[in-house]
XYZ file of C-alpha atoms in Angstrom:
427
model
C -12.715 21.135 -4.775
C -9.526 19.839 -4.993
C -7.776 16.912 -3.731
C -5.994 19.346 -0.706
C -9.277 20.658 -0.054
C -11.039 17.368 0.217
C -8.356 15.894 2.259
C -8.336 19.058 4.303
C -12.039 18.631 5.062
C -11.037 15.075 6.836
C -10.532 17.529 9.620
C -14.150 17.891 10.230
C -15.087 14.788 10.967
C -16.347 14.040 14.374
C -14.565 11.892 16.728
C -16.424 9.117 18.489
C -17.276 5.412 19.602
C -15.973 4.402 15.453
C -12.492 5.105 16.088
C -11.014 2.741 18.611
C -7.583 4.192 20.902
C -8.216 7.752 20.185
C -9.675 9.207 24.257
C -12.992 8.899 25.186
C -12.994 12.515 26.767
C -12.638 13.936 22.903
C -16.294 12.466 21.822
C -17.948 15.242 19.507
C -14.483 16.978 18.898
C -13.246 17.057 15.408
C -10.644 15.528 14.048
C -8.699 18.909 13.842
C -9.645 20.017 17.007
C -7.992 17.060 18.301
C -5.234 17.478 16.577
C -4.080 20.909 17.538
C -4.384 19.922 21.218
C -0.930 18.263 20.748
C -1.882 14.932 23.072
C 0.625 12.454 24.164
C 0.076 9.209 23.112
C 0.823 7.801 26.554
C -1.055 10.430 29.109
C -3.560 12.133 26.911
C -6.272 9.932 27.230
C -5.751 7.000 24.687
C -6.688 3.793 25.437
C -4.877 0.632 24.670
C -4.600 -1.128 22.285
C -3.326 2.198 19.746
C -2.142 2.061 16.574
C 0.358 4.994 15.766
C 2.459 6.155 13.019
C 5.897 7.910 13.375
C 5.689 11.134 11.397
C 9.444 10.896 11.090
C 9.306 7.274 9.465
C 6.965 8.532 7.453
C 8.542 11.210 6.098
C 11.826 9.867 5.623
C 9.976 6.358 3.495
C 8.444 9.323 1.148
C 11.701 11.220 0.510
C 13.300 7.475 -0.423
C 11.283 6.317 -2.986
C 10.679 9.699 -4.298
C 14.696 10.424 -4.389
C 15.026 6.865 -5.931
C 12.194 6.860 -8.661
C 13.899 10.298 -9.919
C 17.286 8.531 -9.737
C 16.663 6.128 -12.207
C 14.204 7.778 -14.814
C 10.955 6.090 -12.991
C 7.736 7.513 -12.786
C 5.922 6.175 -10.027
C 2.084 5.541 -8.733
C 2.490 3.935 -4.950
C 0.065 0.813 -4.655
C -2.785 2.671 -2.472
C -4.379 -0.617 -1.659
C -1.681 -0.812 1.311
C -3.147 1.871 3.061
C -6.470 3.227 1.232
C -5.536 6.646 3.114
C -6.541 9.938 1.200
C -4.123 11.919 3.430
C -1.125 9.764 2.079
C -1.987 9.470 -1.230
C -2.324 13.413 -1.565
C 1.406 13.244 -0.075
C 2.827 10.853 -2.615
C 1.173 12.684 -5.173
C 2.490 15.881 -3.799
C 6.089 14.662 -4.181
C 5.317 13.780 -8.050
C 3.551 10.309 -8.208
C 2.255 10.026 -11.396
C -0.839 8.354 -10.427
C -2.264 6.159 -7.377
C -2.278 2.052 -8.169
C -5.297 0.328 -6.683
C -6.256 -2.898 -6.752
C -10.046 -3.477 -6.565
C -13.478 -0.772 -8.045
C -14.781 0.345 -5.173
C -11.188 1.254 -3.899
C -11.264 3.593 -6.995
C -14.292 5.223 -6.001
C -12.831 6.015 -2.661
C -9.290 7.810 -4.501
C -12.295 9.191 -7.002
C -13.961 10.894 -4.102
C -10.822 12.495 -2.999
C -10.045 14.039 -5.730
C -7.101 11.433 -7.419
C -6.812 12.327 -10.913
C -5.053 9.363 -12.782
C -5.457 5.551 -11.414
C -3.799 2.700 -12.197
C -5.612 -0.644 -11.868
C -3.537 -3.344 -11.359
C -6.287 -6.067 -11.766
C -8.822 -7.141 -14.641
C -11.835 -5.326 -15.018
C -14.687 -7.531 -15.862
C -17.675 -5.826 -13.334
C -20.373 -4.546 -15.656
C -21.595 -1.865 -12.715
C -18.370 -1.090 -12.126
C -17.188 -0.627 -15.770
C -20.327 1.313 -16.257
C -19.018 3.585 -13.365
C -16.190 4.021 -14.181
C -16.974 4.896 -18.020
C -19.443 7.532 -17.135
C -16.841 9.271 -14.676
C -14.448 9.379 -17.728
C -16.664 10.884 -19.682
C -17.998 13.658 -17.276
C -14.335 14.940 -16.518
C -11.632 14.833 -19.153
C -8.764 15.353 -16.183
C -9.869 12.048 -14.499
C -8.385 8.686 -16.187
C -8.364 4.826 -15.662
C -5.703 2.385 -16.818
C -6.670 -1.381 -16.144
C -5.410 -4.585 -17.052
C -6.694 -7.317 -19.422
C -5.567 -10.565 -19.836
C -8.180 -12.377 -21.629
C -10.397 -12.497 -24.990
C -13.589 -13.163 -22.904
C -12.688 -10.121 -20.484
C -12.140 -7.753 -23.458
C -15.412 -9.054 -24.785
C -17.227 -8.527 -21.663
C -15.492 -5.448 -21.577
C -16.398 -3.798 -25.073
C -20.293 -5.092 -24.375
C -20.616 -3.041 -21.167
C -18.958 0.022 -22.375
C -20.839 -0.151 -25.232
C -24.243 -1.052 -23.960
C -23.855 1.959 -21.463
C -23.316 4.088 -24.428
C -19.652 5.309 -23.284
C -18.035 7.721 -25.147
C -14.458 7.929 -24.093
C -12.549 4.669 -24.621
C -11.002 2.921 -21.326
C -7.176 2.831 -21.558
C -5.529 -0.801 -20.748
C -2.393 -2.663 -20.356
C -1.811 -6.413 -21.296
C -0.799 -8.044 -18.173
C 2.308 -10.804 -18.832
C 2.056 -13.250 -16.600
C 5.142 -13.992 -14.328
C 4.950 -17.683 -15.246
C 2.824 -20.969 -14.958
C 1.432 -21.128 -11.418
C 1.562 -17.562 -10.901
C -1.363 -15.416 -10.517
C -3.042 -13.286 -13.294
C -2.073 -12.625 -16.967
C -1.286 -14.125 -20.135
C 0.935 -16.966 -19.989
C 2.825 -16.677 -23.772
C 3.592 -13.758 -26.017
C 1.047 -15.405 -28.779
C -2.055 -14.652 -26.161
C -0.493 -11.546 -25.552
C -0.959 -10.601 -29.221
C -4.046 -11.999 -29.049
C -5.411 -9.899 -26.483
C -3.871 -6.878 -27.919
C -5.361 -7.455 -31.399
C -8.796 -8.318 -29.999
C -8.404 -5.141 -28.006
C -8.086 -2.814 -31.191
C -11.192 -4.291 -32.895
C -13.043 -2.513 -30.165
C -13.076 1.005 -30.324
C -14.001 1.193 -26.808
C -10.890 0.247 -25.531
C -7.284 1.612 -25.763
C -4.034 0.001 -25.707
C -1.653 1.883 -24.140
C 1.207 -0.292 -22.853
C 2.166 -3.779 -21.035
C 2.021 -4.609 -16.699
C 3.046 -7.293 -14.615
C 4.147 -7.806 -11.206
C 7.806 -9.454 -10.690
C 7.123 -10.257 -7.178
C 4.744 -13.473 -8.315
C 7.750 -15.142 -10.417
C 8.058 -19.048 -9.248
C 11.086 -19.409 -7.481
C 12.198 -15.639 -7.893
C 15.490 -14.750 -7.347
C 17.754 -11.697 -9.203
C 18.330 -13.852 -12.533
C 14.710 -14.820 -13.037
C 12.791 -11.944 -12.285
C 15.124 -9.889 -14.606
C 14.248 -12.219 -17.117
C 10.833 -11.992 -16.602
C 11.247 -7.988 -16.727
C 12.940 -8.455 -20.163
C 10.344 -10.608 -21.559
C 8.086 -7.661 -20.283
C 9.928 -5.091 -22.121
C 9.912 -7.423 -25.086
C 6.313 -7.973 -25.443
C 6.113 -3.806 -25.034
C 8.661 -3.886 -28.524
C 6.534 -6.733 -30.229
C 3.158 -5.084 -29.804
C 4.775 -1.768 -30.701
C 5.987 -3.243 -34.132
C 2.516 -4.655 -34.879
C 1.089 -0.991 -34.646
C -1.227 -1.746 -31.328
C -0.549 1.514 -29.575
C -1.093 3.672 -32.681
C -3.535 5.507 -30.824
C -1.364 6.120 -27.574
C 0.684 9.100 -26.799
C 2.931 7.060 -24.555
C 3.728 3.361 -24.029
C 3.261 2.284 -20.601
C 5.480 -0.257 -18.943
C 5.080 -1.161 -15.590
C 5.744 -3.579 -12.827
C 7.202 -3.418 -9.719
C 6.485 -4.614 -5.818
C 8.181 -4.106 -2.958
C 10.761 -6.772 -3.088
C 12.234 -6.229 -6.640
C 12.058 -2.897 -7.172
C 16.121 -2.744 -8.063
C 15.869 -4.739 -10.676
C 12.703 -3.459 -12.264
C 15.029 0.088 -12.139
C 17.372 -1.493 -13.799
C 15.568 -3.488 -16.504
C 13.548 -0.206 -17.285
C 16.390 1.756 -17.516
C 17.582 -0.071 -20.945
C 14.087 -0.134 -22.494
C 14.719 -0.275 -26.495
C 13.498 2.709 -28.513
C 9.671 2.598 -29.407
C 7.586 4.486 -31.530
C 6.421 6.515 -28.811
C 7.849 7.944 -25.592
C 7.889 5.119 -22.740
C 6.518 5.755 -19.760
C 8.240 3.295 -17.046
C 5.943 2.953 -14.138
C 6.844 1.498 -10.475
C 4.192 0.691 -8.373
C 5.759 0.052 -4.850
C 3.205 0.363 -2.224
C 4.605 -0.915 1.116
C 7.730 1.116 1.502
C 5.080 4.251 2.841
C 5.306 2.340 6.087
C 7.621 -0.460 5.469
C 7.447 -2.882 8.432
C 9.216 -5.056 11.248
C 9.987 -8.442 9.619
C 8.614 -9.473 6.207
C 9.269 -6.163 4.472
C 12.381 -5.066 6.508
C 13.780 -8.421 5.046
C 13.147 -8.610 1.345
C 13.500 -4.366 0.461
C 16.372 -3.814 -2.138
C 17.648 -1.557 0.178
C 19.139 -4.563 1.702
C 20.618 -5.358 -2.056
C 21.830 -1.875 -2.931
C 22.408 0.040 0.199
C 23.743 2.680 -1.470
C 19.943 3.453 -2.874
C 18.562 4.456 0.344
C 17.068 2.802 3.371
C 13.151 3.004 4.848
C 12.138 2.687 8.182
C 9.086 0.644 9.998
C 6.662 3.666 10.736
C 3.785 1.272 12.455
C 3.871 0.657 16.524
C 1.038 -1.173 18.005
C 0.695 -0.219 21.775
C -0.821 -2.492 23.948
C -0.832 -3.004 27.770
C -0.066 -6.032 30.138
C -3.542 -7.550 31.667
C -2.152 -10.600 32.674
C 1.168 -12.238 34.077
C -0.127 -15.516 35.086
C 2.934 -17.444 35.001
C 6.639 -16.018 35.620
C 7.206 -16.854 31.487
C 3.868 -15.820 30.590
C 2.168 -12.642 30.041
C -0.950 -11.344 27.780
C -1.590 -8.365 26.063
C -5.144 -6.372 25.065
C -4.384 -6.712 21.529
C -5.295 -9.523 19.167
C -5.991 -10.724 15.842
C -8.486 -7.846 15.311
C -5.875 -5.141 15.986
C -2.476 -6.690 14.523
C -1.699 -8.142 11.166
C -0.793 -11.950 11.511
C -0.549 -13.370 7.769
C 3.443 -12.620 7.127
C 4.213 -13.011 10.966
C 3.702 -12.078 14.341
C 4.003 -9.046 15.940
C 7.201 -8.338 17.498
C 8.166 -6.287 21.301
C 10.375 -3.682 20.869
C 9.675 -1.208 23.744
C 8.164 -1.833 26.850
C 6.645 1.225 29.225
C 6.422 1.126 32.691
C 3.446 1.742 34.182
C 4.702 2.486 37.303
C 7.063 5.987 36.366
C 6.730 6.027 32.654
C 10.373 4.716 31.756
C 10.926 3.323 28.319
C 13.393 0.206 27.801
C 13.978 -1.896 24.423
C 11.968 -5.142 24.412
C 14.520 -7.919 26.523
C 15.757 -10.912 24.612
C 13.339 -13.514 24.609
C 10.397 -11.266 25.092
C 7.956 -12.751 21.621
C 4.707 -13.177 20.798
C 3.947 -17.109 20.604
C 0.517 -16.690 19.354
C -2.474 -14.351 18.966
C -6.143 -14.704 19.874
C -8.878 -12.609 19.021
C -8.290 -9.982 21.011
C -5.223 -11.231 23.257
C -1.450 -11.193 22.398
C 0.113 -14.414 24.281
C 3.628 -13.234 25.795
C 6.355 -15.546 26.112
C 8.608 -13.772 28.930
C 12.069 -14.361 30.228
C 10.894 -15.264 33.759
C 13.404 -13.013 35.555
C 12.136 -10.171 33.519
C 10.272 -6.939 35.707
C 7.180 -6.909 33.006
C 3.724 -6.064 34.805
C 0.594 -5.937 34.647
C -0.169 -2.267 33.342
C 3.201 -1.627 31.212
C 2.652 -0.646 27.554
C 4.587 -2.835 25.564
C 4.974 -1.431 21.714
C 4.814 -3.906 18.988
C 6.254 -4.249 15.662
C 4.251 -5.319 12.966
C 4.392 -6.872 9.703
C 2.328 -6.498 6.551
C 1.075 -2.539 5.902
C -1.775 -3.691 4.429
C -3.211 -5.683 6.597
C -2.548 -3.297 9.161
C -4.246 -0.309 7.856
C -7.293 -2.263 7.331
C -8.337 -2.903 11.315
C -7.360 0.810 12.029
C -10.065 3.608 10.275
C -8.423 6.803 12.512
C -4.212 6.307 12.996
C -2.876 8.788 15.280
C 0.083 10.552 13.931
C 3.383 10.913 16.899
C 6.760 12.260 17.140
C 9.416 10.377 18.464
C 8.253 11.562 21.768
C 4.965 10.437 21.538
C 2.811 13.975 20.850
C 0.013 13.113 18.709
C 0.616 15.374 15.821
C -2.300 14.413 13.367
C -4.463 11.461 12.623
C -4.773 9.427 9.058
C -8.182 8.416 8.045
C -8.525 5.256 6.459
C -11.233 3.500 4.146
C -11.513 -0.062 3.228
């Protein structure tokens, strides 16, 4: 089956107790049958809390990055660990994505199970079991490929030993990861270290060097000047390794970076890569764009600096219900840490829906989430506000990665609350 057929098969999964928020009276229906009913999120039997994805915002954001990468001549491998949602992978690939970026071997297995043909593993890969599995998958399917990071001689040694012992026939493509500076995350720290790792890769036979990569979001004290300086170092490293003949076995030279905070800098630097011995594949990996958010990513998006290039829209709304208002300035919602991310910022009330008549109003100034318990949001409420027990409150969320992982089945809704489809996640 191709990816579209495998995605379509998700509609055959039965709805049951595994999926929180989904209507109890839908038990036993397939996901496809439930979607076809076009129920309302608000009076169609959905329980609270329930996470919803805006169809309009999803479509807008997918279009925004498709147009952006085309405008600047970049290829795109969106970071799929943001969502771990094969339906979103398929929509991104249908819009011309080069592949899907992932962070962990088990995520590669999910993408492979759904037919993603090309995966960029933005992490070092030294797990022997994962290496054997990836090697066997590549040997079995010439149309499937994985590119992984390397950043140490020991890592190259472990990869080579495992692949050789497994009898893998096809070399695994790797890129040298250049760290963003002292105190940053993974990656070699200096040019000579990178050259030594590249030489070690060339000596293996089980690995093939195809480029360089990094993550500019880890640049210490990141600002436009420092980020661009790091990206120019990354491009310079590609040129140095090319002059040394390290890409002799590659059809093209992959140069990759790009989180969600500085893709304008990536576009700027990657459109000025010097001519190398082989065609250059400038690969952007931004992932949080697909749902954006109401706090952290809204503040850091490059579209704030270059608004003529586009914009992104928050696609998540977590609907929770007021279950207690024990004091005039305090109320509690039935959604907490198990439902909402809180590592980059607390949820933000956006809309209040009355339990009396179904009318909606913008959240009043001063209505705030003060903290989260496991299953409750502590609301600070203007003492004169009419918020009452039973009302629904829509919360804007910050950090897509730690939103998706809490919800295995997410309804996708139109602006009027009609549920049109469901997104299945795998973490």
